[in-house]
Coordinates of C-alpha atoms and ligand atoms in Angstrom, one line a residue:
X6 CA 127.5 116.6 18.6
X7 CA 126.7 115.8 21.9
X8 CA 126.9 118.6 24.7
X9 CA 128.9 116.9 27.7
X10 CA 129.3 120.5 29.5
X11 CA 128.3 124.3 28.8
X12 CA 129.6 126.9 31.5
X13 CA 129.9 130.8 31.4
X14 CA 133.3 131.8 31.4
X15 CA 133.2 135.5 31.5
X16 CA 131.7 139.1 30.2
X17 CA 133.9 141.7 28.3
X18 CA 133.3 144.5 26.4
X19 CA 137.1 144.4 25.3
X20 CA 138.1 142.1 22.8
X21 CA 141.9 142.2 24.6
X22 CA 140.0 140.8 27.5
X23 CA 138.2 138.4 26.0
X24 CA 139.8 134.5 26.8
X25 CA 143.2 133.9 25.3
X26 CA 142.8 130.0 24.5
X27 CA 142.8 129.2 21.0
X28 CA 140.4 127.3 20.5
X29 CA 137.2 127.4 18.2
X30 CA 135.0 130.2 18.5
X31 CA 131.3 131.1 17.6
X32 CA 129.8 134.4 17.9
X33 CA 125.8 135.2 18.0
X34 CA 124.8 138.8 16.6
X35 CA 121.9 140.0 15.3
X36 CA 119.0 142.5 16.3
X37 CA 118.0 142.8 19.9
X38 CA 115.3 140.7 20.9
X39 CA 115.4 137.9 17.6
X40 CA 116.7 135.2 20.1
X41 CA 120.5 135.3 20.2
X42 CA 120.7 134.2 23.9
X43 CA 117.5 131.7 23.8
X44 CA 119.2 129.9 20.7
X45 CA 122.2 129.6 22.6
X46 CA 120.2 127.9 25.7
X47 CA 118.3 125.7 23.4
X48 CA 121.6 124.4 21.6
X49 CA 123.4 123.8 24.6
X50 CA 120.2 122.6 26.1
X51 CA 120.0 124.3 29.1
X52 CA 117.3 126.4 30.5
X53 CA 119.3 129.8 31.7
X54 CA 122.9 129.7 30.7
X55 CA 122.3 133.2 28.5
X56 CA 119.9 135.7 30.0
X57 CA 116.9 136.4 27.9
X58 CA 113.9 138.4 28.2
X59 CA 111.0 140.0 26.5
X60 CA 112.6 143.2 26.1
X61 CA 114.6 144.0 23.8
X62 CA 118.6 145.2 25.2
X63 CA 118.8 142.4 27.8
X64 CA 122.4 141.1 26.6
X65 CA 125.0 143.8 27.4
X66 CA 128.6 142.1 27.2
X67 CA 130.6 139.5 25.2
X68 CA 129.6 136.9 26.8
X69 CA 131.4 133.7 26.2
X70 CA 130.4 129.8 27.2
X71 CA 133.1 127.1 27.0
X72 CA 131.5 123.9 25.4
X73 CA 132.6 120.6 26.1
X74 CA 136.5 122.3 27.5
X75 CA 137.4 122.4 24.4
X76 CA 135.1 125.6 22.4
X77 CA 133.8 128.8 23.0
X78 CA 130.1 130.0 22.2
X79 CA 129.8 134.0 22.6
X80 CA 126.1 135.6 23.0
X81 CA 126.7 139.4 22.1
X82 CA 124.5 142.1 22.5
X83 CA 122.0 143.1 19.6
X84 CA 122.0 145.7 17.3
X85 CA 119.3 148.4 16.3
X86 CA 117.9 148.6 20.2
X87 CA 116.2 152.0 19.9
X88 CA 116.1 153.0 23.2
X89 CA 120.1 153.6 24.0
X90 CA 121.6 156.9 23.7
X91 CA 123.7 157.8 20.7
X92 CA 126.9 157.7 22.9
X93 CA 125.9 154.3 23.6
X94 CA 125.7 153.0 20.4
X95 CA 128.7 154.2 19.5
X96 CA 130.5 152.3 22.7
X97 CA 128.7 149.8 21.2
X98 CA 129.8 149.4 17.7
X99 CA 133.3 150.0 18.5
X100 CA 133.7 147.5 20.9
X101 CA 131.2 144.9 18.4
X102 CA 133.6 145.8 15.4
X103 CA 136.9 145.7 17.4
X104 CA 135.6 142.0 18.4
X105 CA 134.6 141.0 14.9
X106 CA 137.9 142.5 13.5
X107 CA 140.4 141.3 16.5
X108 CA 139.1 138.0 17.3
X109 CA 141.6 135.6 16.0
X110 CA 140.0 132.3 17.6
X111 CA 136.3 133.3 15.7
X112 CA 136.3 131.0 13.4
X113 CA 132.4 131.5 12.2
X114 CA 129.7 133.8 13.1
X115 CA 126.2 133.4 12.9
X116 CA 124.0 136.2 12.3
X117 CA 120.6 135.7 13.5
X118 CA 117.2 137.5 11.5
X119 CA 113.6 136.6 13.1
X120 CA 112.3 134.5 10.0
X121 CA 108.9 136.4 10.0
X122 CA 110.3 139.9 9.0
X123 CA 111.6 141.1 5.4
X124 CA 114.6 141.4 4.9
X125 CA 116.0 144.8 7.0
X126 CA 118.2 147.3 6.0
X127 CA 120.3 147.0 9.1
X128 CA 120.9 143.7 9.1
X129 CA 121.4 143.7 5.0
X130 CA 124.0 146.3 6.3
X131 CA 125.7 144.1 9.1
X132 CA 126.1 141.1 6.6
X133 CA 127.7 143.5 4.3
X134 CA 129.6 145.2 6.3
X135 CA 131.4 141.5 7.6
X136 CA 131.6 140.7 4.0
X137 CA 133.2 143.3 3.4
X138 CA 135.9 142.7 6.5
X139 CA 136.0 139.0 5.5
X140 CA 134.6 137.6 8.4
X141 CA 132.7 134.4 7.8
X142 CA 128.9 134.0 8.7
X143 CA 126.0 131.9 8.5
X144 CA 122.4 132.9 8.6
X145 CA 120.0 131.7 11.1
X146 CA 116.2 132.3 10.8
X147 CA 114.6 132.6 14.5
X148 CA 111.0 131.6 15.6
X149 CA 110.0 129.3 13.0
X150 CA 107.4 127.9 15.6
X151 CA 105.5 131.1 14.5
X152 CA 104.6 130.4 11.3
X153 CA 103.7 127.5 8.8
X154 CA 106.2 125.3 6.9
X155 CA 104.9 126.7 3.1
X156 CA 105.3 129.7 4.5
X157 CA 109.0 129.3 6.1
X158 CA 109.8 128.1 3.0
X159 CA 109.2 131.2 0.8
X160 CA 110.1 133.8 3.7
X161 CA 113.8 132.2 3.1
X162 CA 114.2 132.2 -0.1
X163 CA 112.9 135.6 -0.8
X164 CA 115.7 136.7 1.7
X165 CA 117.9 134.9 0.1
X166 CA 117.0 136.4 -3.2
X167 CA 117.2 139.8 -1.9
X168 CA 121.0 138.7 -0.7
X169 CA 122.3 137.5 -4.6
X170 CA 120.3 140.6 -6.1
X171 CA 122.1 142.8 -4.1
X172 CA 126.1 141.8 -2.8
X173 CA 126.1 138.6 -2.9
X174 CA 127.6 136.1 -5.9
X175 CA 126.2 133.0 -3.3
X176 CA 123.9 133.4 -0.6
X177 CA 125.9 132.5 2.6
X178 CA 124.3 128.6 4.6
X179 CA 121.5 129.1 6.3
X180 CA 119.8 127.5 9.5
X181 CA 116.0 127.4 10.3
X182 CA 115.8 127.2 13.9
X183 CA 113.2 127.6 16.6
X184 CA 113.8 127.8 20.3
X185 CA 111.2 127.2 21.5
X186 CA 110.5 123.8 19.5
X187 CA 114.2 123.1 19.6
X188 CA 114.3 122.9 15.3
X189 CA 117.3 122.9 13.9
X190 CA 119.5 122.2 16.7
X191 CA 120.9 118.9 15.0
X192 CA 121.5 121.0 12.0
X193 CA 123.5 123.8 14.0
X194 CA 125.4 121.7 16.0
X195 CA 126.9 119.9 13.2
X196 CA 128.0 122.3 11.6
X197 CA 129.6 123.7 14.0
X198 CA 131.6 119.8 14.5
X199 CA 132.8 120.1 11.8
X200 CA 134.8 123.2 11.6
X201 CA 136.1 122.2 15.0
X202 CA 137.0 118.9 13.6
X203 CA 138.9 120.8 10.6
X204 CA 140.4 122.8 13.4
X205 CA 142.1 120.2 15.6
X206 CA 143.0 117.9 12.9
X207 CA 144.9 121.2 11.2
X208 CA 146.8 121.2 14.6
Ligands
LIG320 P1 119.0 140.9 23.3 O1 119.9 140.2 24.3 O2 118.2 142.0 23.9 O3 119.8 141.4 22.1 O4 118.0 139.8 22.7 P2 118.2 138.3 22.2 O5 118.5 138.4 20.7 O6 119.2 137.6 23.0 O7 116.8 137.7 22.4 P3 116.3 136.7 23.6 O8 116.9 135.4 23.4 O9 116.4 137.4 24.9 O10 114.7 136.5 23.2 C1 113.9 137.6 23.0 C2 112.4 137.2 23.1 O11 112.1 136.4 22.0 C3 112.1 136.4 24.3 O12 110.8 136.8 24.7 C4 112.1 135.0 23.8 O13 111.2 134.1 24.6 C5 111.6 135.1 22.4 N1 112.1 134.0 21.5 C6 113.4 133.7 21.3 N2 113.5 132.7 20.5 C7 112.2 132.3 20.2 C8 111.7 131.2 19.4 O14 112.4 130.4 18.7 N3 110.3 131.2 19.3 C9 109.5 132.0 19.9 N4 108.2 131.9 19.8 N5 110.0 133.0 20.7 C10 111.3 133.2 20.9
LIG321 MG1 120.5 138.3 24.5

C-alpha cells in the first residue's frame, strides 16, 4: 500500500470522543517505550507525525492519524510506565479498556513487544485479557535492528511457544519490524490492505 497522505486528526482520552467515521481502524498498544509511536512514523514514513522519545510515558492520549482519507491509525499510550501514580493508572486502564471494548470501527489491534525481552507477564496478560474480550490482535516484535537474524529467529518462536503453552490453541500473526531500518514495513502495510479491502468491498 502506498501512503498518499498521513495527518493527525485528534487526541482523546474518551472513546465517545474519539472520530465518528466508520471507517477502518488500527490501534498500537503495548509497553511504554517499545516503539508504538516510532512504528507508526516509519510506516507512514514520516519523520514526527507521533511523538516519540527516550523516556518511557511520552504518549498520553488516543491519538488518531487518518491515512490516505479513507483509515485511521491510533498511537495509544503504553502500559507498565512505573513512574505514574496509582490513580493514574487506573484513569488509564479505564479509558484503554473502554476504547478496546467501545470502539466499533477497530477492526485490528496490534500489540507491540521489544523483540529482545522474554516474554513478560504484563503483556502475556494484555493479550489475554483482549482474547478474552474478543478483540482481534496481531503481534509485532520491535527493534530487530538490535540483534542478529539467528537470533530473531529463536527470540520469536520461543514467544510464541510460551503463547500455545499457555492460552493459546494458535499463536496470533506476527510482524518483525524495526524502525529504525524500516523492516517489515511492506509486511505491515499489507496486511493492513487487506482488511480494509475486505472492509469496503463488504459495503
Ligand atoms: P510511549 O509513548 O512512552 O508509550 O513509548 P512508545 O512505545 O511510543 O515508544 P517510542 O516510539 O517513543 O520509542 C521509544 C524509544 O525506543 C525511542 O528512544 C526510540 O528511538 C526507540 N526505538 C523505537 N523503535 C526502535 C527501533 O526499531 N529500533 C531501535 N534501535 N530503537 C527504537
Ligand atoms: Mg508513544
Amino acid at each position: 500500500m502506498k501512503i498518499k497522505s498521513a495527518h493527525f486528526v485528534m487526541s482523546n482520552s474518551d472513546v465517545m470522543k474519539c472520530p465518528s467515521e466508520p471507517i477502518p481502524e488500527y490501534a498500537f498498544i503495548g509497553r511504554s517505550n517499545v516503539g508504538k509511536s516510532s512504528l507508526i512514523n516509519m510506516l507512514m514514513d514520516r519523520k514526527n507525525l507521533a511523538k516519540t522519545s527516550g523516556r518511557p510515558g511520552k504518549t498520553q492520549l488516543i491519538n488518531h492519524f487518518k491515512v490516505n482519507d479513507n483509515w485511521f491509525l491510533v498511537d495509544l499510550p503504553g502500559y507498565g510506565y512505573a513512574r505514574v501514580s496509582k490513580k493514574d493508572k487506573n484513569t488509564f486502564q479505564k479509558y484503554i479498556t473502554n476504547y478496546f471494548q467501545q470502539r466499533q470501527q477497530l477492526l485490528c489491534s496490534f500489540v507491540l513487544v521489544d523483540i529482545r525481552h522474554e516474554p513478560q507477564k504484563i503483556d502475556l496478560e494484555f493479550m489475554q485479557w483482549m482474547g478474552e474480550n474478543e478483540i482481534p490482535f496481531c503481534i509485532i516484535f520491535t527493534k530487530a535492528d538490535k540483534l542478529k537474524p539467528k537470533v530473531i529467529e529463536k527470540n520469536v518462536s520461543e514467544y510464541l511457544k510460551v503463547l500455545t503453552d499457555s492460552m493459546w490453541e494458535e499463536a496470533p500473526q506476527h510482524f518483525v519490524t524495526s524502525s529504525s531500518k524500516a523492516i517489515g514495513r511492506d509486511e505491515v502495510l499489507n496486511f493492513i490492505n487487506l482488511i480494509n479491502e475486505e472492509f469496503f468491498k463488504a459495503g
